[in-house]
Coordinates of C-alpha atoms in Angstrom, one line a residue:
Chain A
M443 CA 0.0 0.0 0.2
I444 CA 1.0 3.5 -0.7
N445 CA 0.9 5.6 2.2
Y446 CA -0.2 9.3 0.8
E447 CA 0.5 11.4 3.9
K448 CA 4.1 10.0 3.8
L449 CA 4.1 11.1 -0.2
L450 CA 2.8 14.5 0.9
H451 CA 5.9 14.7 3.5
D452 CA 8.6 13.4 1.0
F453 CA 7.5 15.5 -1.9
P454 CA 6.9 19.3 -0.8
I455 CA 5.9 19.9 -4.4
L456 CA 2.7 17.7 -4.3
N457 CA 1.4 20.4 -1.6
N458 CA 1.8 23.3 -4.3
K459 CA -0.6 25.0 -6.2
M460 CA -1.0 26.0 -9.9
Q461 CA -3.2 28.6 -11.2
N462 CA -5.2 28.5 -7.6
H463 CA -5.8 24.8 -7.8
R464 CA -4.4 22.1 -6.1
L465 CA -1.4 21.1 -8.4
V466 CA -2.1 17.7 -10.1
Y467 CA 0.6 16.3 -12.1
L468 CA -0.1 14.2 -15.0
D469 CA 2.9 14.5 -17.1
N470 CA 5.1 12.0 -15.5
A471 CA 5.9 10.1 -18.9
A472 CA 7.9 13.4 -19.5
T473 CA 9.4 13.8 -16.0
S474 CA 8.8 12.9 -12.5
F475 CA 8.7 15.0 -9.1
K476 CA 11.8 14.3 -6.7
P477 CA 11.6 13.6 -3.4
T478 CA 13.5 15.5 -0.4
I479 CA 15.8 12.4 0.0
V480 CA 16.8 12.4 -3.4
L481 CA 18.0 16.3 -3.1
D482 CA 19.3 15.6 0.2
A483 CA 21.8 13.0 -1.1
I484 CA 22.7 15.5 -3.9
K485 CA 23.4 18.3 -1.3
D486 CA 25.4 15.8 1.0
Y487 CA 27.7 15.3 -1.8
Y488 CA 28.3 19.0 -2.3
E489 CA 28.4 19.9 1.3
N490 CA 30.8 17.1 2.7
Y491 CA 32.5 15.3 0.2
C492 CA 32.8 17.5 -2.9
A493 CA 35.6 15.9 -4.7
N494 CA 36.3 14.2 -8.2
T495 CA 36.3 10.7 -8.6
H496 CA 39.1 8.5 -9.5
R497 CA 42.6 8.0 -8.0
G498 CA 41.7 10.6 -4.9
D499 CA 44.7 10.7 -2.6
Y500 CA 42.7 12.1 0.3
D501 CA 39.4 11.1 2.7
I502 CA 36.8 12.9 0.9
A503 CA 38.2 12.0 -2.9
H504 CA 37.7 8.3 -1.3
K505 CA 34.5 8.6 -0.1
A506 CA 33.4 10.5 -3.6
D507 CA 35.0 7.1 -5.2
V508 CA 33.0 4.7 -2.7
K509 CA 29.5 6.6 -3.4
Y510 CA 29.8 6.5 -7.0
D511 CA 30.6 3.0 -7.1
E512 CA 28.2 2.2 -4.6
S513 CA 25.6 4.1 -6.8
R514 CA 26.7 1.6 -9.7
E515 CA 26.1 -1.2 -7.3
I516 CA 22.6 0.1 -6.3
I517 CA 21.4 0.3 -9.9
A518 CA 22.8 -3.0 -11.0
K519 CA 21.0 -4.8 -8.1
F520 CA 17.8 -3.0 -9.1
L521 CA 18.0 -4.3 -12.6
N522 CA 19.7 -7.6 -11.7
A523 CA 22.8 -7.1 -13.7
N524 CA 26.3 -7.1 -12.8
K525 CA 28.0 -4.1 -11.7
N526 CA 30.4 -3.9 -14.5
E527 CA 27.2 -3.7 -17.1
I528 CA 25.9 -0.5 -15.6
V529 CA 27.4 2.3 -17.8
F530 CA 26.3 6.1 -16.6
T531 CA 25.1 8.2 -19.3
A532 CA 23.3 11.5 -19.6
G533 CA 20.2 9.9 -20.3
T534 CA 18.1 7.6 -22.6
S535 CA 18.8 9.6 -25.8
M536 CA 22.6 9.4 -24.9
S537 CA 22.7 5.6 -24.0
I538 CA 21.0 4.6 -27.5
N539 CA 23.3 6.9 -29.3
M540 CA 26.1 5.2 -27.7
I541 CA 24.8 2.0 -28.8
A542 CA 24.1 2.7 -32.4
Y543 CA 27.6 4.5 -32.8
G544 CA 29.6 2.5 -30.7
Y545 CA 28.1 -1.2 -31.7
A546 CA 25.9 -0.7 -34.9
L547 CA 28.4 1.8 -36.8
Q548 CA 31.1 -0.8 -36.0
N549 CA 29.5 -4.2 -36.8
L550 CA 26.7 -3.7 -39.4
K551 CA 27.1 -3.9 -43.1
A552 CA 25.2 -2.5 -46.1
D553 CA 23.0 -5.4 -46.6
D554 CA 22.1 -5.8 -42.8
E555 CA 18.7 -4.4 -41.4
I556 CA 17.8 -2.6 -38.2
L557 CA 14.2 -3.3 -37.2
I558 CA 12.2 -0.6 -35.1
T559 CA 8.6 0.4 -35.2
E560 CA 6.4 3.2 -35.9
A561 CA 5.5 3.9 -32.3
E562 CA 9.0 4.4 -31.1
H563 CA 10.3 7.8 -29.4
A564 CA 12.4 9.8 -31.7
S565 CA 15.4 8.8 -29.4
N566 CA 15.2 5.6 -30.5
V567 CA 14.5 6.1 -34.2
L568 CA 16.9 9.2 -35.1
P569 CA 20.0 7.6 -33.9
W570 CA 19.6 4.3 -35.9
F571 CA 18.6 6.4 -39.0
S572 CA 21.9 8.6 -38.7
V573 CA 23.9 5.3 -38.4
A574 CA 21.8 3.6 -41.2
K575 CA 22.7 6.2 -43.6
E576 CA 26.6 6.0 -42.7
I577 CA 26.5 2.2 -43.0
G578 CA 24.2 2.2 -46.0
C579 CA 22.1 -0.7 -44.4
T580 CA 18.3 -0.5 -44.2
I581 CA 15.8 0.4 -41.6
K582 CA 12.6 -1.4 -41.5
Y583 CA 9.2 -1.1 -39.4
I584 CA 7.7 -4.0 -37.6
P585 CA 4.1 -4.1 -38.1
L586 CA 1.9 -3.2 -35.3
T587 CA -1.7 -4.5 -34.7
K588 CA -4.7 -2.2 -35.7
E589 CA -4.6 -1.3 -32.0
G590 CA -0.9 -0.3 -32.2
R591 CA 0.5 -3.2 -30.3
L592 CA 3.8 -4.8 -30.9
T593 CA 3.2 -8.5 -30.6
P594 CA 6.2 -11.3 -30.9
E595 CA 4.6 -12.8 -33.7
N596 CA 4.7 -9.7 -35.5
V597 CA 8.6 -9.5 -34.7
K598 CA 9.1 -13.1 -36.2
S599 CA 7.1 -12.2 -39.4
A600 CA 9.5 -9.1 -39.6
M601 CA 12.8 -10.9 -39.0
N602 CA 15.1 -12.2 -41.4
S603 CA 18.8 -13.6 -41.8
H604 CA 20.3 -9.9 -42.4
T605 CA 18.1 -8.6 -39.5
K606 CA 21.1 -7.7 -37.0
I607 CA 19.4 -5.1 -34.4
V608 CA 15.8 -5.0 -33.0
A609 CA 15.3 -1.5 -31.2
I610 CA 12.0 -1.4 -29.4
A611 CA 10.7 0.3 -26.2
Q612 CA 9.3 -1.8 -23.2
V613 CA 6.7 0.5 -23.0
T614 CA 5.9 3.1 -25.7
N615 CA 5.4 6.8 -24.7
V616 CA 2.3 7.5 -26.6
L617 CA 0.2 4.3 -26.6
G618 CA 1.6 2.9 -23.2
Y619 CA 1.2 -0.8 -24.1
Y620 CA 3.7 -3.3 -22.4
V621 CA 5.8 -5.2 -24.9
D622 CA 6.8 -8.8 -24.3
I623 CA 10.4 -8.2 -24.4
K624 CA 11.3 -11.9 -23.0
T625 CA 9.4 -13.9 -25.7
I626 CA 10.9 -11.2 -28.2
A627 CA 14.3 -11.4 -27.2
K628 CA 14.2 -15.2 -27.7
I629 CA 12.9 -14.9 -31.2
V630 CA 15.7 -12.2 -31.8
H631 CA 18.3 -14.4 -30.6
E632 CA 17.1 -17.3 -32.7
F633 CA 18.1 -15.3 -35.6
N634 CA 21.5 -14.2 -34.1
A635 CA 20.4 -10.6 -33.7
I636 CA 20.6 -8.6 -30.6
I637 CA 17.8 -6.6 -29.1
V638 CA 18.4 -3.2 -27.8
V639 CA 15.5 -2.1 -25.4
D640 CA 14.1 1.3 -24.4
G641 CA 13.1 1.2 -21.1
A642 CA 12.5 5.1 -20.5
Q643 CA 8.8 4.4 -19.9
S644 CA 9.1 1.0 -18.3
V645 CA 12.0 0.8 -15.5
P646 CA 10.2 3.7 -13.4
H647 CA 7.2 1.9 -13.1
F648 CA 7.7 -1.8 -12.8
K649 CA 10.3 -4.3 -11.7
V650 CA 12.7 -4.8 -14.9
D651 CA 15.2 -7.7 -14.4
V652 CA 17.6 -7.7 -17.4
K653 CA 18.7 -11.3 -16.9
D654 CA 15.2 -12.9 -17.0
L655 CA 14.3 -10.6 -20.0
D656 CA 17.7 -11.7 -21.4
C657 CA 17.8 -8.4 -23.5
D658 CA 21.4 -7.6 -24.8
F659 CA 20.9 -3.4 -24.0
L660 CA 18.5 -1.5 -22.1
S661 CA 18.6 2.3 -21.8
F662 CA 16.8 4.7 -19.3
S663 CA 16.9 8.0 -17.7
G664 CA 17.0 8.6 -14.0
H665 CA 14.6 11.9 -13.9
K666 CA 11.8 10.0 -14.9
M667 CA 12.1 7.8 -11.9
C668 CA 12.3 10.4 -9.2
G669 CA 16.0 11.2 -10.1
P670 CA 17.9 14.3 -11.4
T671 CA 17.7 15.5 -14.8
G672 CA 21.0 14.5 -16.6
I673 CA 21.8 11.2 -15.5
G674 CA 20.8 7.8 -16.9
V675 CA 21.9 4.4 -17.5
M676 CA 23.1 2.1 -20.7
Y677 CA 22.8 -1.4 -19.5
G678 CA 24.7 -3.7 -21.9
K679 CA 25.9 -7.2 -21.7
Y680 CA 29.3 -7.5 -20.4
Q681 CA 30.5 -9.0 -23.6
L682 CA 28.9 -6.5 -26.2
L683 CA 30.1 -3.7 -24.1
K684 CA 33.6 -5.1 -24.4
E685 CA 33.5 -5.5 -28.2
M686 CA 32.1 -1.9 -28.3
I687 CA 33.7 1.4 -29.1
P688 CA 33.5 4.1 -26.7
L689 CA 31.5 7.3 -28.5
M690 CA 33.7 9.5 -26.2
S691 CA 37.3 9.7 -25.4
G692 CA 39.3 11.5 -23.0
G693 CA 40.2 11.3 -19.0
G694 CA 39.2 8.5 -16.8
M695 CA 38.5 6.0 -19.8
N696 CA 42.2 5.1 -20.7
A697 CA 44.7 2.9 -18.9
R698 CA 47.6 4.6 -20.6
F699 CA 48.5 6.2 -23.9
N700 CA 51.5 7.2 -25.7
T701 CA 52.4 10.1 -28.1
C702 CA 52.1 7.8 -30.9
G703 CA 48.5 7.3 -30.6
E704 CA 48.6 3.8 -28.9
V705 CA 45.7 4.0 -26.5
T706 CA 44.7 1.2 -24.0
L707 CA 41.3 1.4 -22.9
L708 CA 40.1 0.6 -19.4
L709 CA 37.5 -2.0 -19.1
P710 CA 33.8 -1.4 -19.2
P711 CA 32.2 0.4 -17.9
Q712 CA 34.7 3.0 -17.3
K713 CA 35.9 2.8 -20.7
F714 CA 32.5 4.6 -21.6
E715 CA 32.9 7.2 -19.1
A716 CA 35.3 9.9 -20.3
G717 CA 35.7 13.3 -18.6
T718 CA 34.5 14.2 -15.1
Q719 CA 31.2 12.3 -14.6
N720 CA 27.8 13.3 -13.5
I721 CA 28.7 12.5 -9.7
E722 CA 25.8 14.1 -8.2
G723 CA 23.7 12.6 -10.6
A724 CA 24.8 9.2 -10.0
I725 CA 24.5 9.6 -6.4
G726 CA 21.0 11.2 -7.0
L727 CA 19.7 8.5 -9.1
A728 CA 21.0 5.7 -6.4
A729 CA 18.9 7.5 -3.8
A730 CA 16.0 7.5 -5.9
I731 CA 16.1 3.8 -6.7
Q732 CA 16.4 3.2 -2.9
Y733 CA 13.4 5.2 -2.3
L734 CA 11.6 3.4 -5.1
N735 CA 12.7 0.1 -3.6
E736 CA 11.3 0.9 -0.1
I737 CA 8.0 1.7 -1.7
G738 CA 8.3 -1.7 -3.7
M739 CA 8.2 -1.5 -7.4
D740 CA 5.4 -4.2 -7.3
N741 CA 3.2 -1.7 -5.0
I742 CA 4.1 1.1 -7.8
E743 CA 2.9 -0.9 -10.8
K744 CA -0.3 -2.2 -8.7
H745 CA -1.1 1.2 -7.8
E746 CA -0.8 2.8 -11.3
T747 CA -2.4 0.1 -12.7
E748 CA -5.7 0.5 -10.3
L749 CA -5.6 4.2 -10.8
R750 CA -5.6 3.7 -14.5
K751 CA -8.6 1.5 -14.5
Y752 CA -10.5 4.0 -12.5
A753 CA -9.5 6.9 -14.9
I754 CA -10.5 4.9 -17.9
S755 CA -14.0 3.8 -16.3
E756 CA -14.6 7.5 -15.6
L757 CA -13.3 8.8 -18.9
K758 CA -15.7 6.2 -20.5
K759 CA -18.8 7.9 -19.1
L760 CA -18.1 11.1 -20.8
D761 CA -19.2 11.2 -24.6
N762 CA -17.0 14.3 -25.3
I763 CA -13.6 12.1 -25.0
I764 CA -11.7 9.8 -27.4
I765 CA -9.6 7.7 -25.8
Y766 CA -6.7 6.1 -28.1
N767 CA -5.1 3.3 -25.7
E768 CA -8.0 2.1 -23.6
T769 CA -6.3 -1.4 -23.4
A770 CA -2.7 0.0 -22.4
E771 CA -1.6 -1.6 -19.3
S772 CA 0.9 1.3 -18.3
G773 CA -0.2 4.6 -16.5
I774 CA -0.4 6.5 -19.9
I775 CA -3.8 7.7 -21.2
T776 CA -3.7 9.4 -24.7
F777 CA -6.8 11.1 -25.4
N778 CA -8.7 14.1 -27.0
V779 CA -11.5 16.2 -26.3
K780 CA -13.9 16.3 -29.0
N781 CA -13.9 19.4 -31.6
V782 CA -11.1 20.8 -29.3
F783 CA -7.4 21.1 -30.5
A784 CA -5.0 19.2 -28.2
Q785 CA -3.2 22.4 -27.3
D786 CA -6.4 24.3 -26.6
A787 CA -7.7 21.7 -24.1
A788 CA -4.2 21.2 -22.1
T789 CA -4.4 25.0 -21.5
Y790 CA -7.8 24.4 -20.1
F791 CA -6.5 21.7 -17.9
N792 CA -3.2 24.0 -16.7
S793 CA -5.9 26.7 -15.6
K794 CA -7.5 24.3 -13.6
G795 CA -4.1 23.4 -12.0
I796 CA -3.6 20.0 -14.2
C797 CA -0.4 19.1 -15.9
V798 CA -1.2 16.9 -19.0
R799 CA 0.9 17.3 -22.2
S800 CA -0.5 17.9 -25.8
G801 CA 1.5 17.3 -28.8
Q802 CA 3.3 14.7 -30.9
H803 CA 5.1 13.3 -28.0
C804 CA 8.2 13.2 -30.1
A805 CA 6.5 10.3 -32.1
K806 CA 5.8 11.8 -35.2
I807 CA 5.4 8.7 -37.2
L808 CA 2.8 7.6 -34.4
M809 CA 0.7 10.0 -35.6
D810 CA 0.1 9.2 -38.9
F811 CA -0.6 5.9 -37.8
L812 CA -3.6 7.0 -35.4
G813 CA -4.8 9.4 -37.9
T814 CA -4.9 12.8 -35.6
V815 CA -2.0 15.3 -35.9
A816 CA -2.3 16.0 -32.0
T817 CA -3.3 14.3 -28.7
I818 CA -3.0 14.8 -25.2
R819 CA -1.5 12.6 -22.6
A820 CA -1.8 12.2 -19.2
S821 CA 0.4 10.0 -17.8
L822 CA 0.8 8.6 -13.9
Y823 CA 2.9 7.8 -11.4
F824 CA 2.8 6.3 -7.8
Y825 CA 2.2 9.7 -6.2
N826 CA -1.2 10.4 -7.9
T827 CA -4.3 9.9 -6.4
R828 CA -8.0 9.0 -6.9
E829 CA -8.5 12.8 -6.1
D830 CA -6.2 13.7 -8.9
I831 CA -8.5 11.7 -11.3
D832 CA -11.4 13.3 -10.2
A833 CA -9.9 16.6 -10.7
F834 CA -9.0 15.2 -14.1
I835 CA -12.1 14.2 -15.0
D836 CA -14.1 17.4 -13.8
A837 CA -11.9 19.3 -16.3
C838 CA -12.4 16.7 -19.1
K839 CA -16.5 17.3 -18.7
K840 CA -15.7 21.1 -19.3
A841 CA -13.0 21.0 -21.6
G842 CA -15.3 22.2 -24.8
D843 CA -15.3 25.6 -22.6
F844 CA -11.6 25.8 -23.1
L845 CA -11.7 29.5 -23.8
D846 CA -12.6 30.0 -20.3
A847 CA -8.8 29.2 -19.6
Y848 CA -8.5 32.6 -21.4
F849 CA -11.0 34.8 -19.6
N850 CA -11.6 33.8 -16.2
Chain B
M116 CA -13.2 49.2 -30.1
P117 CA -13.3 50.1 -26.4
I118 CA -11.3 48.1 -24.0
S119 CA -14.5 47.5 -21.9
I120 CA -15.0 44.9 -24.7
N121 CA -16.3 41.7 -22.7
P122 CA -14.8 38.4 -22.5
M123 CA -18.1 36.8 -24.4
M124 CA -17.7 39.2 -27.4
M125 CA -13.6 38.4 -27.1
R126 CA -14.5 34.6 -26.8
Q127 CA -16.8 34.9 -30.1
I128 CA -14.1 36.9 -32.2
I129 CA -11.4 34.1 -31.4
M130 CA -13.8 31.3 -32.0
D131 CA -15.1 33.1 -35.5
H132 CA -11.5 33.3 -36.5
Y133 CA -10.5 29.8 -35.6
E134 CA -13.8 28.3 -37.2
H135 CA -13.7 30.7 -40.3
P136 CA -10.1 31.8 -40.5
H137 CA -9.5 35.0 -42.7
N138 CA -6.9 34.6 -45.7
K139 CA -5.8 31.1 -44.7
R140 CA -4.8 30.2 -48.0
T141 CA -1.4 29.3 -49.9
P142 CA -0.7 32.0 -52.7
T143 CA -0.1 30.4 -56.3
S144 CA 2.0 33.5 -57.4
D145 CA 5.6 33.2 -56.6
K146 CA 6.0 37.1 -55.8
Y147 CA 5.2 36.3 -52.3
L148 CA 7.7 36.3 -49.6
K149 CA 7.2 33.0 -47.3
I150 CA 8.1 32.0 -44.0
N151 CA 7.9 28.5 -42.0
M152 CA 6.9 29.2 -38.5
N153 CA 7.3 25.7 -37.1
S154 CA 6.9 25.8 -33.1
E155 CA 9.7 23.7 -31.5
S156 CA 7.7 23.1 -28.3
C157 CA 4.1 22.7 -29.8
I158 CA 2.0 21.3 -32.7
D159 CA 1.8 25.0 -34.7
N160 CA 3.3 24.9 -38.0
I161 CA 2.2 27.7 -40.2
D162 CA 3.5 29.4 -43.5
V163 CA 3.0 33.1 -43.4
F164 CA 3.4 34.8 -46.9
L165 CA 3.6 38.6 -47.8
L166 CA 3.2 40.5 -50.9
V167 CA 4.4 43.9 -50.7
E168 CA 4.3 46.6 -53.7
N169 CA 5.4 50.1 -53.3
D170 CA 5.6 49.9 -49.4
I171 CA 2.1 48.7 -49.2
V172 CA 1.3 45.3 -48.0
K173 CA -0.9 44.2 -51.0
D174 CA -1.7 41.1 -49.3
C175 CA -0.8 38.8 -46.4
C176 CA -2.0 35.4 -45.8
F177 CA -1.2 32.1 -44.0
D178 CA -1.7 28.2 -44.1
G179 CA -1.1 25.3 -42.0
I180 CA -1.9 23.6 -38.8
G181 CA -2.5 25.5 -35.5
C182 CA -4.1 25.8 -32.4
T183 CA -7.2 28.1 -32.0
I184 CA -5.1 30.7 -30.6
S185 CA -2.1 30.7 -33.2
T186 CA -4.9 30.3 -36.0
A187 CA -7.3 33.2 -34.7
S188 CA -4.4 35.3 -34.1
T189 CA -2.8 35.0 -37.4
S190 CA -6.5 35.6 -39.0
I191 CA -7.1 38.8 -37.3
M192 CA -3.3 39.7 -38.1
T193 CA -3.9 39.5 -41.7
D194 CA -7.2 41.6 -42.0
L195 CA -5.2 44.3 -39.9
V196 CA -2.3 44.7 -42.2
I197 CA -3.7 44.3 -45.7
G198 CA -3.7 47.7 -47.3
K199 CA -1.4 49.1 -44.7
S200 CA 2.0 50.4 -45.2
I201 CA 5.1 48.8 -43.9
Q202 CA 5.6 51.3 -41.4
E203 CA 1.9 51.0 -40.3
A204 CA 2.3 47.3 -40.3
Y205 CA 5.3 47.4 -38.1
K206 CA 3.3 49.6 -35.8
I207 CA 0.4 47.3 -35.5
I208 CA 2.8 44.6 -34.6
E209 CA 4.8 46.5 -32.0
N210 CA 1.5 47.5 -30.2
Y211 CA 0.1 43.8 -30.3
R212 CA 3.3 42.7 -28.4
K213 CA 3.0 45.5 -26.2
M214 CA -0.3 44.3 -25.5
I215 CA 0.9 40.6 -24.9
N216 CA 3.7 42.0 -22.7
E217 CA 1.3 44.0 -20.3
E218 CA 2.6 47.1 -21.2
E219 CA 0.7 50.2 -22.6
F220 CA -0.4 50.1 -26.0
D221 CA -2.9 52.1 -28.5
E222 CA -5.9 49.6 -28.9
E223 CA -7.2 51.6 -31.6
L224 CA -4.6 50.1 -33.7
L225 CA -5.4 46.8 -32.8
D226 CA -9.1 46.3 -33.6
E227 CA -10.1 42.8 -33.2
A228 CA -6.8 41.6 -31.9
I229 CA -7.4 43.0 -28.5
A230 CA -9.5 39.7 -28.0
F231 CA -5.9 38.2 -26.9
I232 CA -5.5 40.8 -24.1
N233 CA -5.6 38.1 -21.5
T234 CA -2.6 35.8 -23.0
S235 CA -0.3 36.5 -20.1
K236 CA -2.4 34.9 -17.9
Q237 CA -1.6 31.7 -19.5
A238 CA 1.9 32.2 -20.2
S239 CA 2.5 29.0 -22.4
R240 CA 0.2 30.5 -24.9
I241 CA 2.2 33.5 -25.6
K242 CA 3.8 31.8 -28.4
C243 CA 0.7 30.7 -29.9
A244 CA -0.7 34.3 -29.8
T245 CA 2.6 35.5 -31.5
I246 CA 3.6 32.9 -34.0
G247 CA 1.9 34.5 -36.9
W248 CA 2.9 38.2 -35.7
N249 CA 6.7 37.3 -35.5
G250 CA 6.6 35.5 -38.9
L251 CA 5.2 38.6 -40.7
N252 CA 7.7 40.9 -38.9
E253 CA 10.6 38.8 -40.3
L254 CA 8.7 38.9 -43.7
L255 CA 8.7 42.7 -43.3
D256 CA 12.3 43.3 -42.6
E257 CA 12.9 40.9 -45.4
S258 CA 10.8 43.1 -47.9
K259 CA 12.9 46.2 -47.1
G260 CA 16.2 44.3 -47.3
E261 CA 15.4 43.5 -50.7
K262 CA 14.3 46.9 -51.8
H263 CA 17.7 48.1 -50.6
E264 CA 20.0 45.5 -52.7

């Protein structure tokens, strides 16, 4: 069970107002709020052991090393990965770029194929476009069902002997369906290809076990799971990380080099972490993960599932709302108010203190698939309540009068 | 138009221009200057077109996808500037921007555009209410530049 009274204490922002209404934050797929405990961990680093990591010759530098290392360990445990398979990055986008340039560009040839879907976020599309152009290889789209789902059968039908990489989200950011990564990974490996998983919308919301899924790469961002911005993770199977080329070079990633240009790189994960790292970010993300662990990922998932069910059942009672992903498992609700342009509706929600996002959600291809130029997305997290949903539903009812936002 | 214009009228003006926008078309002539205003952070994606002859705005029109606020504000803008001199058009834009920024402005120049006087209350809409106007401003600059060449 989630203790809301405790959450109000843990997240001071939940007590805030916006436009003179209680703040109702339903844009968690974009970013999440941060509990004080995360900010305290960051502050502690800066106030008490502010030193650079690697080869510290004094106590506080040693402590920074230990804490940075511990952070990696906490994240590894959270994913059931090995510590040396966790590479710190700036976030999901950087992780996927590192995989595209460090793995795909080195290993693929002109007659190879990369499979993605029309539901992917730009960060899981554009890096592949870029490297495919350089390699001269092909990008193909795995067909989705009429509902917009990705099924193992559809993956299988799209695979062939040229397929080398399958890059898909575990939960897509617009439609919010769960994708059966475990079954798909088996199929992908039968074809001797690798599976690159975008975990940006899954890792924050339910238990993700990389060994159980048997995925080759997994990327996610800290800020969507109560951590700070600018920190994320690229998980990769150790053997693959060893084969990969680092995107960035610099201090902290080489063992030695000489003036003739011979460089010996450190082993993963250090070989990917050139330059002074986002130390506060790593420490903050680890604090966030410990906080999520305390609540329990299963509790978080259960809470969101129940809340979504409630929201959908209430939304379905309204005849001015179009829902695009009624059967989705995640806390993402994509909808429109009939005859109201998405952005106009979102402004109306703002005037009621409700944060939702209008737009194409960076999944421009999908909008062609849905047949609408714009939608509104409400996305839940564990600190959302029935009260939030009630406020949201009440605003939905009146959203036809969206110009009220302009005149009241 | 008096400043006491009531919210109901403002609402009507905005909805009328959204549902039946004026000068929403792509000109066939290649004499027009064109600019694409594609917002990075929202869905708005409109083209603004300008035809200047002898320092007079002979025609101004727009086309594309936009929300209520961007469509209506651009529609009203085209009505306001057609037939005006370049200097008058600049003056209208300047006064509109002043209104949006809650500064003192000359309401006589803005006519129906005064319906957007509350934009600052919903800060996220400032971009919508100015996207077409910023496009026109750039086209006016461009038209002057060409003349000097």
